[in-house]
PDB file of C-alpha atoms in Angstrom:
ATOM      1  CA  PRO A   1      33.527  13.091  37.692  1.00  0.00           C
ATOM      2  CA  ALA A   2      35.182   9.871  36.509  1.00  0.00           C
ATOM      3  CA  ILE A   3      32.045   7.855  37.368  1.00  0.00           C
ATOM      4  CA  LEU A   4      29.845  10.435  35.619  1.00  0.00           C
ATOM      5  CA  SER A   5      32.062  10.342  32.546  1.00  0.00           C
ATOM      6  CA  TYR A   6      31.897   6.531  32.501  1.00  0.00           C
ATOM      7  CA  ARG A   7      28.101   6.553  32.768  1.00  0.00           C
ATOM      8  CA  ASN A   8      27.842   9.148  29.988  1.00  0.00           C
ATOM      9  CA  SER A   9      30.070   6.973  27.844  1.00  0.00           C
ATOM     10  CA  GLU A  10      27.873   3.947  28.555  1.00  0.00           C
ATOM     11  CA  CYS A  11      24.755   5.941  27.673  1.00  0.00           C
ATOM     12  CA  ASN A  12      26.294   7.140  24.416  1.00  0.00           C
ATOM     13  CA  ASN A  13      27.254   3.588  23.515  1.00  0.00           C
ATOM     14  CA  GLU A  14      23.706   2.377  24.159  1.00  0.00           C
ATOM     15  CA  VAL A  15      22.270   5.164  21.990  1.00  0.00           C
ATOM     16  CA  MET A  16      24.712   4.320  19.188  1.00  0.00           C
ATOM     17  CA  GLN A  17      23.884   0.612  19.441  1.00  0.00           C
ATOM     18  CA  SER A  18      20.156   1.392  19.373  1.00  0.00           C
ATOM     19  CA  ARG A  19      20.569   3.585  16.290  1.00  0.00           C
ATOM     20  CA  GLN A  20      22.674   0.903  14.620  1.00  0.00           C
ATOM     21  CA  LEU A  21      19.963  -1.695  15.257  1.00  0.00           C
ATOM     22  CA  GLN A  22      17.351   0.673  13.801  1.00  0.00           C
ATOM     23  CA  ASP A  23      19.519   1.273  10.737  1.00  0.00           C
ATOM     24  CA  ASP A  24      20.070  -2.475  10.318  1.00  0.00           C
ATOM     25  CA  ASP A  25      16.316  -3.127  10.577  1.00  0.00           C
ATOM     26  CA  ALA A  26      15.616  -0.385   8.035  1.00  0.00           C
ATOM     27  CA  SER A  27      18.257  -1.787   5.684  1.00  0.00           C
ATOM     28  CA  SER A  28      16.871  -5.311   6.031  1.00  0.00           C
ATOM     29  CA  GLY A  29      13.315  -4.062   5.490  1.00  0.00           C
ATOM     30  CA  GLY A  30      14.396  -2.119   2.405  1.00  0.00           C
ATOM     31  CA  GLU A  31      16.056  -5.201   0.968  1.00  0.00           C
ATOM     32  CA  ARG A  32      12.946  -7.335   1.518  1.00  0.00           C
ATOM     33  CA  LEU A  33      10.764  -4.688  -0.099  1.00  0.00           C
ATOM     34  CA  LEU A  34      13.097  -4.466  -3.088  1.00  0.00           C
ATOM     35  CA  ASN A  35      13.004  -8.255  -3.468  1.00  0.00           C
ATOM     36  CA  VAL A  36       9.196  -8.471  -3.626  1.00  0.00           C
ATOM     37  CA  LEU A  37       9.124  -5.467  -5.944  1.00  0.00           C
ATOM     38  CA  ALA A  38      11.590  -7.118  -8.336  1.00  0.00           C
ATOM     39  CA  GLU A  39       9.468 -10.286  -8.273  1.00  0.00           C
ATOM     40  CA  GLN A  40       6.321  -8.261  -8.996  1.00  0.00           C
ATOM     41  CA  MET A  41       7.941  -6.437 -11.926  1.00  0.00           C
ATOM     42  CA  LYS A  42       8.215  -9.718 -13.826  1.00  0.00           C
ATOM     43  CA  LEU A  43       4.463  -9.751 -14.531  1.00  0.00           C
ATOM     44  CA  PRO A  44       4.080  -6.350 -16.285  1.00  0.00           C
ATOM     45  CA  LEU A  45       7.336  -6.873 -18.169  1.00  0.00           C
ATOM     46  CA  LEU A  46       6.059 -10.240 -19.375  1.00  0.00           C
ATOM     47  CA  GLN A  47       2.741  -8.648 -20.383  1.00  0.00           C
ATOM     48  CA  ILE A  48       4.564  -5.922 -22.305  1.00  0.00           C
ATOM     49  CA  ALA A  49       6.797  -8.440 -24.075  1.00  0.00           C
ATOM     50  CA  ARG A  50       3.881 -10.697 -25.082  1.00  0.00           C
ATOM     51  CA  SER A  51       1.678  -7.787 -26.205  1.00  0.00           C
ATOM     52  CA  ALA A  52       4.509  -6.378 -28.319  1.00  0.00           C
ATOM     53  CA  GLU A  53       5.079  -9.807 -29.887  1.00  0.00           C
ATOM     54  CA  LEU A  54       1.386 -10.211 -30.731  1.00  0.00           C
ATOM     55  CA  ALA A  55       1.198  -6.664 -32.114  1.00  0.00           C
ATOM     56  CA  ARG A  56       4.122  -7.448 -34.434  1.00  0.00           C
ATOM     57  CA  MET A  57       2.208 -10.462 -35.679  1.00  0.00           C
ATOM     58  CA  GLY A  58      -0.736  -8.195 -36.547  1.00  0.00           C
ATOM     59  CA  ALA A  59      -3.117  -9.371 -33.813  1.00  0.00           C
ATOM     60  CA  ASN A  60      -5.168  -6.234 -32.961  1.00  0.00           C
ATOM     61  CA  PRO A  61      -2.140  -3.926 -32.633  1.00  0.00           C
ATOM     62  CA  ALA A  62      -4.202  -1.052 -31.173  1.00  0.00           C
ATOM     63  CA  ASP A  63      -5.472  -3.237 -28.319  1.00  0.00           C
ATOM     64  CA  LYS A  64      -1.979  -4.538 -27.683  1.00  0.00           C
ATOM     65  CA  LEU A  65      -0.626  -0.989 -27.475  1.00  0.00           C
ATOM     66  CA  ASP A  66      -3.293  -0.200 -24.876  1.00  0.00           C
ATOM     67  CA  ASN A  67      -2.227  -3.270 -22.895  1.00  0.00           C
ATOM     68  CA  ILE A  68       1.412  -2.205 -23.082  1.00  0.00           C
ATOM     69  CA  GLU A  69       0.538   1.310 -21.924  1.00  0.00           C
ATOM     70  CA  LEU A  70      -1.482   0.102 -18.938  1.00  0.00           C
ATOM     71  CA  ALA A  71       1.096  -2.498 -17.891  1.00  0.00           C
ATOM     72  CA  ALA A  72       3.916   0.048 -18.111  1.00  0.00           C
ATOM     73  CA  ASP A  73       1.884   2.686 -16.273  1.00  0.00           C
ATOM     74  CA  GLY A  74       1.063   0.277 -13.446  1.00  0.00           C
ATOM     75  CA  ALA A  75       4.686  -0.809 -13.104  1.00  0.00           C
ATOM     76  CA  LEU A  76       5.944   2.778 -13.084  1.00  0.00           C
ATOM     77  CA  LYS A  77       3.447   3.846 -10.427  1.00  0.00           C
ATOM     78  CA  LEU A  78       4.399   0.910  -8.230  1.00  0.00           C
ATOM     79  CA  LEU A  79       8.063   1.875  -8.631  1.00  0.00           C
ATOM     80  CA  ASP A  80       7.190   5.491  -7.785  1.00  0.00           C
ATOM     81  CA  GLY A  81       5.409   4.262  -4.653  1.00  0.00           C
ATOM     82  CA  TYR A  82       8.457   2.241  -3.647  1.00  0.00           C
ATOM     83  CA  LEU A  83      10.822   5.186  -4.167  1.00  0.00           C
ATOM     84  CA  LEU A  84       8.493   7.462  -2.189  1.00  0.00           C
ATOM     85  CA  SER A  85       8.346   4.902   0.632  1.00  0.00           C
ATOM     86  CA  ILE A  86      12.151   4.945   0.861  1.00  0.00           C
ATOM     87  CA  LYS A  87      12.172   8.739   0.876  1.00  0.00           C
ATOM     88  CA  LEU A  88       9.509   9.001   3.587  1.00  0.00           C
ATOM     89  CA  ALA A  89      11.155   6.297   5.709  1.00  0.00           C
ATOM     90  CA  ARG A  90      14.417   8.266   5.698  1.00  0.00           C
ATOM     91  CA  ALA A  91      12.596  11.470   6.636  1.00  0.00           C
ATOM     92  CA  GLN A  92      10.223   9.843   9.131  1.00  0.00           C
ATOM     93  CA  ARG A  93      11.538  11.660  12.200  1.00  0.00           C
ATOM     94  CA  GLU A  94      11.206  15.029  10.450  1.00  0.00           C
ATOM     95  CA  LEU A  95       8.185  14.140   8.290  1.00  0.00           C
ATOM     96  CA  GLU A  96       5.592  16.888   8.455  1.00  0.00           C
ATOM     97  CA  LEU A  97       2.026  15.638   8.265  1.00  0.00           C
ATOM     98  CA  GLU A  98      -0.692  17.992   7.106  1.00  0.00           C
ATOM     99  CA  PRO A  99      -4.500  18.101   7.222  1.00  0.00           C
ATOM    100  CA  ILE A 100      -5.830  16.349   4.114  1.00  0.00           C
ATOM    101  CA  SER A 101      -9.218  15.229   2.841  1.00  0.00           C
ATOM    102  CA  VAL A 102      -9.567  11.445   2.827  1.00  0.00           C
ATOM    103  CA  ALA A 103     -12.535  11.723   0.454  1.00  0.00           C
ATOM    104  CA  ALA A 104     -10.479  13.681  -2.092  1.00  0.00           C
ATOM    105  CA  VAL A 105      -7.584  11.197  -1.971  1.00  0.00           C
ATOM    106  CA  LEU A 106      -9.930   8.226  -2.386  1.00  0.00           C
ATOM    107  CA  ALA A 107     -11.658   9.926  -5.335  1.00  0.00           C
ATOM    108  CA  ASP A 108      -8.327  10.710  -7.061  1.00  0.00           C
ATOM    109  CA  THR A 109      -7.137   7.142  -6.512  1.00  0.00           C
ATOM    110  CA  ALA A 110     -10.339   5.694  -7.974  1.00  0.00           C
ATOM    111  CA  HIS A 111      -9.943   7.928 -11.033  1.00  0.00           C
ATOM    112  CA  ASN A 112      -6.302   6.928 -11.529  1.00  0.00           C
ATOM    113  CA  LEU A 113      -7.099   3.210 -11.249  1.00  0.00           C
ATOM    114  CA  GLY A 114     -10.116   3.400 -13.568  1.00  0.00           C
ATOM    115  CA  LYS A 115      -8.457   2.274 -16.813  1.00  0.00           C
ATOM    116  CA  LEU A 116      -6.656  -0.637 -15.190  1.00  0.00           C
ATOM    117  CA  ALA A 117      -9.826  -1.819 -13.463  1.00  0.00           C
ATOM    118  CA  LYS A 118     -11.725  -1.667 -16.755  1.00  0.00           C
ATOM    119  CA  GLN A 119      -9.057  -3.671 -18.536  1.00  0.00           C
ATOM    120  CA  TYR A 120      -9.303  -6.405 -15.898  1.00  0.00           C
ATOM    121  CA  GLY A 121     -13.093  -6.352 -15.920  1.00  0.00           C
ATOM    122  CA  CYS A 122     -13.480  -4.936 -12.409  1.00  0.00           C
ATOM    123  CA  ARG A 123     -15.728  -2.160 -11.172  1.00  0.00           C
ATOM    124  CA  LEU A 124     -14.468   0.487  -8.751  1.00  0.00           C
ATOM    125  CA  GLU A 125     -16.872   2.152  -6.350  1.00  0.00           C
ATOM    126  CA  LEU A 126     -16.217   5.104  -4.065  1.00  0.00           C
ATOM    127  CA  HIS A 127     -18.087   4.825  -0.786  1.00  0.00           C
ATOM    128  CA  LEU A 128     -17.998   7.404   2.002  1.00  0.00           C
ATOM    129  CA  ALA A 129     -20.205   6.738   5.012  1.00  0.00           C
ATOM    130  CA  GLY A 130     -20.753  10.382   5.925  1.00  0.00           C
ATOM    131  CA  ARG A 131     -18.739  13.575   5.797  1.00  0.00           C
ATOM    132  CA  TYR A 132     -15.338  13.671   7.429  1.00  0.00           C
ATOM    133  CA  GLU A 133     -13.055  16.328   8.782  1.00  0.00           C
ATOM    134  CA  PRO A 134      -9.454  16.443   7.474  1.00  0.00           C
ATOM    135  CA  VAL A 135      -6.992  13.924   8.899  1.00  0.00           C
ATOM    136  CA  MET A 136      -3.277  14.214   9.563  1.00  0.00           C
ATOM    137  CA  ALA A 137      -1.325  12.427   6.834  1.00  0.00           C
ATOM    138  CA  HIS A 138       1.056  12.871   3.911  1.00  0.00           C
ATOM    139  CA  ARG A 139      -1.108  13.337   0.809  1.00  0.00           C
ATOM    140  CA  ALA A 140       1.222  11.939  -1.843  1.00  0.00           C
ATOM    141  CA  GLY A 141       2.139   9.053   0.449  1.00  0.00           C
ATOM    142  CA  LEU A 142      -1.492   8.158   1.161  1.00  0.00           C
ATOM    143  CA  GLU A 143      -2.477   8.287  -2.503  1.00  0.00           C
ATOM    144  CA  ALA A 144       0.519   6.122  -3.455  1.00  0.00           C
ATOM    145  CA  ALA A 145      -0.371   3.632  -0.710  1.00  0.00           C
ATOM    146  CA  LEU A 146      -3.988   3.336  -1.864  1.00  0.00           C
ATOM    147  CA  SER A 147      -2.916   3.017  -5.505  1.00  0.00           C
ATOM    148  CA  SER A 148      -0.474   0.243  -4.575  1.00  0.00           C
ATOM    149  CA  LEU A 149      -3.259  -1.605  -2.763  1.00  0.00           C
ATOM    150  CA  GLY A 150      -5.499  -1.036  -5.776  1.00  0.00           C
ATOM    151  CA  TYR A 151      -3.181  -2.914  -8.131  1.00  0.00           C
ATOM    152  CA  VAL A 152      -3.185  -5.918  -5.819  1.00  0.00           C
ATOM    153  CA  PHE A 153      -6.973  -5.933  -5.371  1.00  0.00           C
ATOM    154  CA  ILE A 154      -7.642  -5.504  -9.088  1.00  0.00           C
ATOM    155  CA  GLU A 155      -5.395  -8.462  -9.930  1.00  0.00           C
ATOM    156  CA  ALA A 156      -6.986 -10.543  -7.161  1.00  0.00           C
ATOM    157  CA  GLN A 157     -10.525  -9.759  -8.298  1.00  0.00           C
ATOM    158  CA  ALA A 158      -9.681 -10.351 -11.947  1.00  0.00           C
ATOM    159  CA  ALA A 159      -8.471 -13.843 -11.037  1.00  0.00           C
ATOM    160  CA  ALA A 160     -11.807 -14.511  -9.298  1.00  0.00           C
ATOM    161  CA  GLN A 161     -13.996 -13.515 -12.254  1.00  0.00           C
ATOM    162  CA  GLU A 162     -14.984 -17.114 -12.894  1.00  0.00           C
ATOM    163  CA  ASP A 163     -17.398 -16.778  -9.973  1.00  0.00           C
ATOM    164  CA  GLU A 164     -18.559 -13.195 -10.553  1.00  0.00           C
ATOM    165  CA  GLU A 165     -18.848 -10.919 -13.558  1.00  0.00           C
ATOM    166  CA  HIS A 166     -17.383  -7.447 -13.019  1.00  0.00           C
ATOM    167  CA  PRO A 167     -16.418  -7.891  -9.352  1.00  0.00           C
ATOM    168  CA  ILE A 168     -16.660  -4.752  -7.229  1.00  0.00           C
ATOM    169  CA  ILE A 169     -13.788  -3.097  -5.398  1.00  0.00           C
ATOM    170  CA  LYS A 170     -14.717  -0.356  -2.962  1.00  0.00           C
ATOM    171  CA  LEU A 171     -12.462   2.532  -2.050  1.00  0.00           C
ATOM    172  CA  ALA A 172     -14.115   3.457   1.197  1.00  0.00           C
ATOM    173  CA  ALA A 173     -13.894   5.359   4.451  1.00  0.00           C
ATOM    174  CA  HIS A 174     -15.819   5.161   7.677  1.00  0.00           C
ATOM    175  CA  ARG A 175     -15.511   6.472  11.200  1.00  0.00           C
ATOM    176  CA  SER A 176     -14.293   4.371  14.115  1.00  0.00           C
ATOM    177  CA  ARG A 177     -13.555   5.120  17.770  1.00  0.00           C
ATOM    178  CA  ALA A 178      -9.879   5.571  16.910  1.00  0.00           C
ATOM    179  CA  GLY A 179     -10.373   7.909  13.936  1.00  0.00           C
ATOM    180  CA  ILE A 180     -11.141   7.750  10.206  1.00  0.00           C
ATOM    181  CA  VAL A 181     -10.614   4.355   8.559  1.00  0.00           C
ATOM    182  CA  ALA A 182      -9.715   4.429   4.853  1.00  0.00           C
ATOM    183  CA  GLY A 183      -8.814   1.581   2.546  1.00  0.00           C
ATOM    184  CA  MET A 184      -9.672  -0.940  -0.159  1.00  0.00           C
ATOM    185  CA  PHE A 185     -12.426  -3.551   0.247  1.00  0.00           C
ATOM    186  CA  ALA A 186     -13.783  -6.454  -1.822  1.00  0.00           C
ATOM    187  CA  GLU A 187     -15.113  -9.993  -1.633  1.00  0.00           C
ATOM    188  CA  VAL A 188     -11.752 -11.741  -1.368  1.00  0.00           C
ATOM    189  CA  GLU A 189     -11.860 -15.336  -0.224  1.00  0.00           C
ATOM    190  CA  GLY A 190      -9.330 -16.180   2.473  1.00  0.00           C
ATOM    191  CA  LEU A 191      -8.416 -12.595   3.345  1.00  0.00           C
ATOM    192  CA  THR A 192      -8.307 -12.752   7.146  1.00  0.00           C
ATOM    193  CA  ALA A 193      -6.235 -11.279   9.945  1.00  0.00           C
ATOM    194  CA  GLU A 194      -4.525 -14.641  10.430  1.00  0.00           C
ATOM    195  CA  MET A 195      -3.711 -14.912   6.718  1.00  0.00           C
ATOM    196  CA  TYR A 196      -2.265 -11.396   6.757  1.00  0.00           C
ATOM    197  CA  ARG A 197      -0.124 -12.112   9.843  1.00  0.00           C
ATOM    198  CA  ARG A 198       1.156 -15.275   8.211  1.00  0.00           C
ATOM    199  CA  GLY A 199       1.841 -13.392   4.977  1.00  0.00           C
ATOM    200  CA  LYS A 200       3.902 -10.762   6.773  1.00  0.00           C
ATOM    201  CA  ALA A 201       5.901 -13.499   8.500  1.00  0.00           C
ATOM    202  CA  LEU A 202       6.580 -15.172   5.142  1.00  0.00           C
ATOM    203  CA  TYR A 203       7.530 -11.773   3.722  1.00  0.00           C
ATOM    204  CA  LYS A 204      10.184 -11.378   6.420  1.00  0.00           C
ATOM    205  CA  GLU A 205      11.492 -14.801   5.431  1.00  0.00           C
ATOM    206  CA  GLN A 206      11.657 -13.518   1.835  1.00  0.00           C
ATOM    207  CA  ALA A 207       9.129 -15.994   0.441  1.00  0.00           C
ATOM    208  CA  ALA A 208       8.350 -15.427  -3.249  1.00  0.00           C
ATOM    209  CA  HIS A 209       4.544 -15.408  -2.829  1.00  0.00           C
ATOM    210  CA  PRO A 210       3.781 -14.524   0.786  1.00  0.00           C
ATOM    211  CA  LEU A 211       0.182 -13.360   0.326  1.00  0.00           C
ATOM    212  CA  ASN A 212      -1.563 -16.396  -1.141  1.00  0.00           C
ATOM    213  CA  PRO A 213      -4.549 -16.655  -1.520  1.00  0.00           C
ATOM    214  CA  LEU A 214      -4.959 -12.880  -1.912  1.00  0.00           C
ATOM    215  CA  THR A 215      -2.636 -12.763  -4.905  1.00  0.00           C
ATOM    216  CA  ASN A 216      -0.507 -15.181  -6.900  1.00  0.00           C
ATOM    217  CA  GLY A 217       2.104 -12.469  -7.294  1.00  0.00           C
ATOM    218  CA  SER A 218       4.587 -11.250  -4.719  1.00  0.00           C
ATOM    219  CA  GLY A 219       2.101  -8.819  -3.171  1.00  0.00           C
ATOM    220  CA  ALA A 220       4.579  -5.981  -3.534  1.00  0.00           C
ATOM    221  CA  GLY A 221       1.765  -3.426  -3.629  1.00  0.00           C
ATOM    222  CA  VAL A 222       0.659  -4.394  -0.126  1.00  0.00           C
ATOM    223  CA  PHE A 223       4.134  -4.103   1.332  1.00  0.00           C
ATOM    224  CA  VAL A 224       4.830  -0.814  -0.455  1.00  0.00           C
ATOM    225  CA  ALA A 225       1.560   0.509   1.003  1.00  0.00           C
ATOM    226  CA  GLU A 226       2.508  -0.773   4.451  1.00  0.00           C
ATOM    227  CA  SER A 227       5.873   0.987   4.259  1.00  0.00           C
ATOM    228  CA  LEU A 228       4.306   4.258   3.111  1.00  0.00           C
ATOM    229  CA  LEU A 229       1.659   4.213   5.836  1.00  0.00           C
ATOM    230  CA  SER A 230       4.106   3.318   8.607  1.00  0.00           C
ATOM    231  CA  SER A 231       6.025   6.509   7.783  1.00  0.00           C
ATOM    232  CA  MET A 232       2.844   8.376   8.726  1.00  0.00           C
ATOM    233  CA  SER A 233       2.504   6.342  11.955  1.00  0.00           C
ATOM    234  CA  ALA A 234      -0.490   4.539  10.429  1.00  0.00           C
ATOM    235  CA  LYS A 235      -0.790   0.751  10.493  1.00  0.00           C
ATOM    236  CA  LEU A 236      -2.115  -1.266   7.567  1.00  0.00           C
ATOM    237  CA  ARG A 237      -4.470  -3.974   8.842  1.00  0.00           C
ATOM    238  CA  ILE A 238      -7.390  -6.189   7.926  1.00  0.00           C
ATOM    239  CA  ALA A 239     -10.639  -4.219   8.190  1.00  0.00           C
ATOM    240  CA  HIS A 240     -14.311  -4.580   7.263  1.00  0.00           C
ATOM    241  CA  HIS A 241     -16.720  -2.286   5.462  1.00  0.00           C
ATOM    242  CA  GLN A 242     -20.332  -3.164   4.613  1.00  0.00           C
ATOM    243  CA  LYS A 243     -19.722  -6.920   4.879  1.00  0.00           C
ATOM    244  CA  LEU A 244     -16.626  -6.624   2.675  1.00  0.00           C
ATOM    245  CA  THR A 245     -13.101  -7.403   3.845  1.00  0.00           C
ATOM    246  CA  GLY A 246     -10.087  -5.339   2.940  1.00  0.00           C
ATOM    247  CA  LEU A 247      -6.888  -3.615   3.958  1.00  0.00           C
ATOM    248  CA  ALA A 248      -7.111  -0.216   5.589  1.00  0.00           C
ATOM    249  CA  ALA A 249      -5.465   2.187   8.006  1.00  0.00           C
ATOM    250  CA  THR A 250      -6.843   4.512  10.668  1.00  0.00           C
ATOM    251  CA  PHE A 251      -6.019   8.226  10.611  1.00  0.00           C
ATOM    252  CA  ILE A 252      -6.337  10.792  13.371  1.00  0.00           C
ATOM    253  CA  PRO A 253      -8.593  13.788  12.634  1.00  0.00           C
ATOM    254  CA  SER A 254      -6.816  17.134  12.547  1.00  0.00           C
ATOM    255  CA  GLN A 255      -7.063  18.591  16.060  1.00  0.00           C
ATOM    256  CA  GLN A 256      -5.849  21.943  14.776  1.00  0.00           C
ATOM    257  CA  LEU A 257      -8.826  22.419  12.481  1.00  0.00           C
ATOM    258  CA  GLN A 258     -11.210  21.157  15.162  1.00  0.00           C
ATOM    259  CA  LEU A 259      -9.945  23.872  17.518  1.00  0.00           C
ATOM    260  CA  VAL A 260     -10.271  26.530  14.830  1.00  0.00           C
ATOM    261  CA  GLY A 261     -13.845  25.481  14.135  1.00  0.00           C
ATOM    262  CA  ALA A 262     -14.766  25.346  17.835  1.00  0.00           C
TER     263      ALA A 262
END
């Protein structure tokens, strides 16, 4: 009995140490995410301040108000995505996934990003290579993840407009052996798997701009999306769609609905 009690005590200690390590990792990850988010917030706040200053000087006040509205809306949605990522991360063990339509989420995301894309001179296209059954995911989390990626891609494409007028960003889905792949794709120079691995390593080291050359900002949208998707057991990765490169995740089709339809 004494030996059994000792072994039980050892086991309990190991479990507690493991949980403590997980909590420490989560805390460290949350701090890194908050740091890149704070860095990213500087840009819309600067845009709002400059637009307000120009509007006061009488320089096309209506246009400046539109700029302020879009900058504030983008910042608020990124903050909402961050807060949702924290909520889902805390509830990950008990998080209930549900069958959702990838096509519907992509369409809603494209609609929500439309004004911002227009302001930056980009064109959004929805592309679905076929019809897809529902996948297991968290709807609000997936939409927030795609929206967060959208802000990064729109900024990146806007910066590349010297080479192309009205660059295209595709919100797309296609089928793979592992499931349904959904994400954001564009002609982004330098966006490779190696660049993304290096960017994530720099992010862990709390670099200010870990995702050059994808974006000159902190890339907070990418890391918010990564956090949201990881709560659904989905991994954000470099992917390809119709000769375009992007960031996407793979989702498992709903087995429950497949059985019902069988």
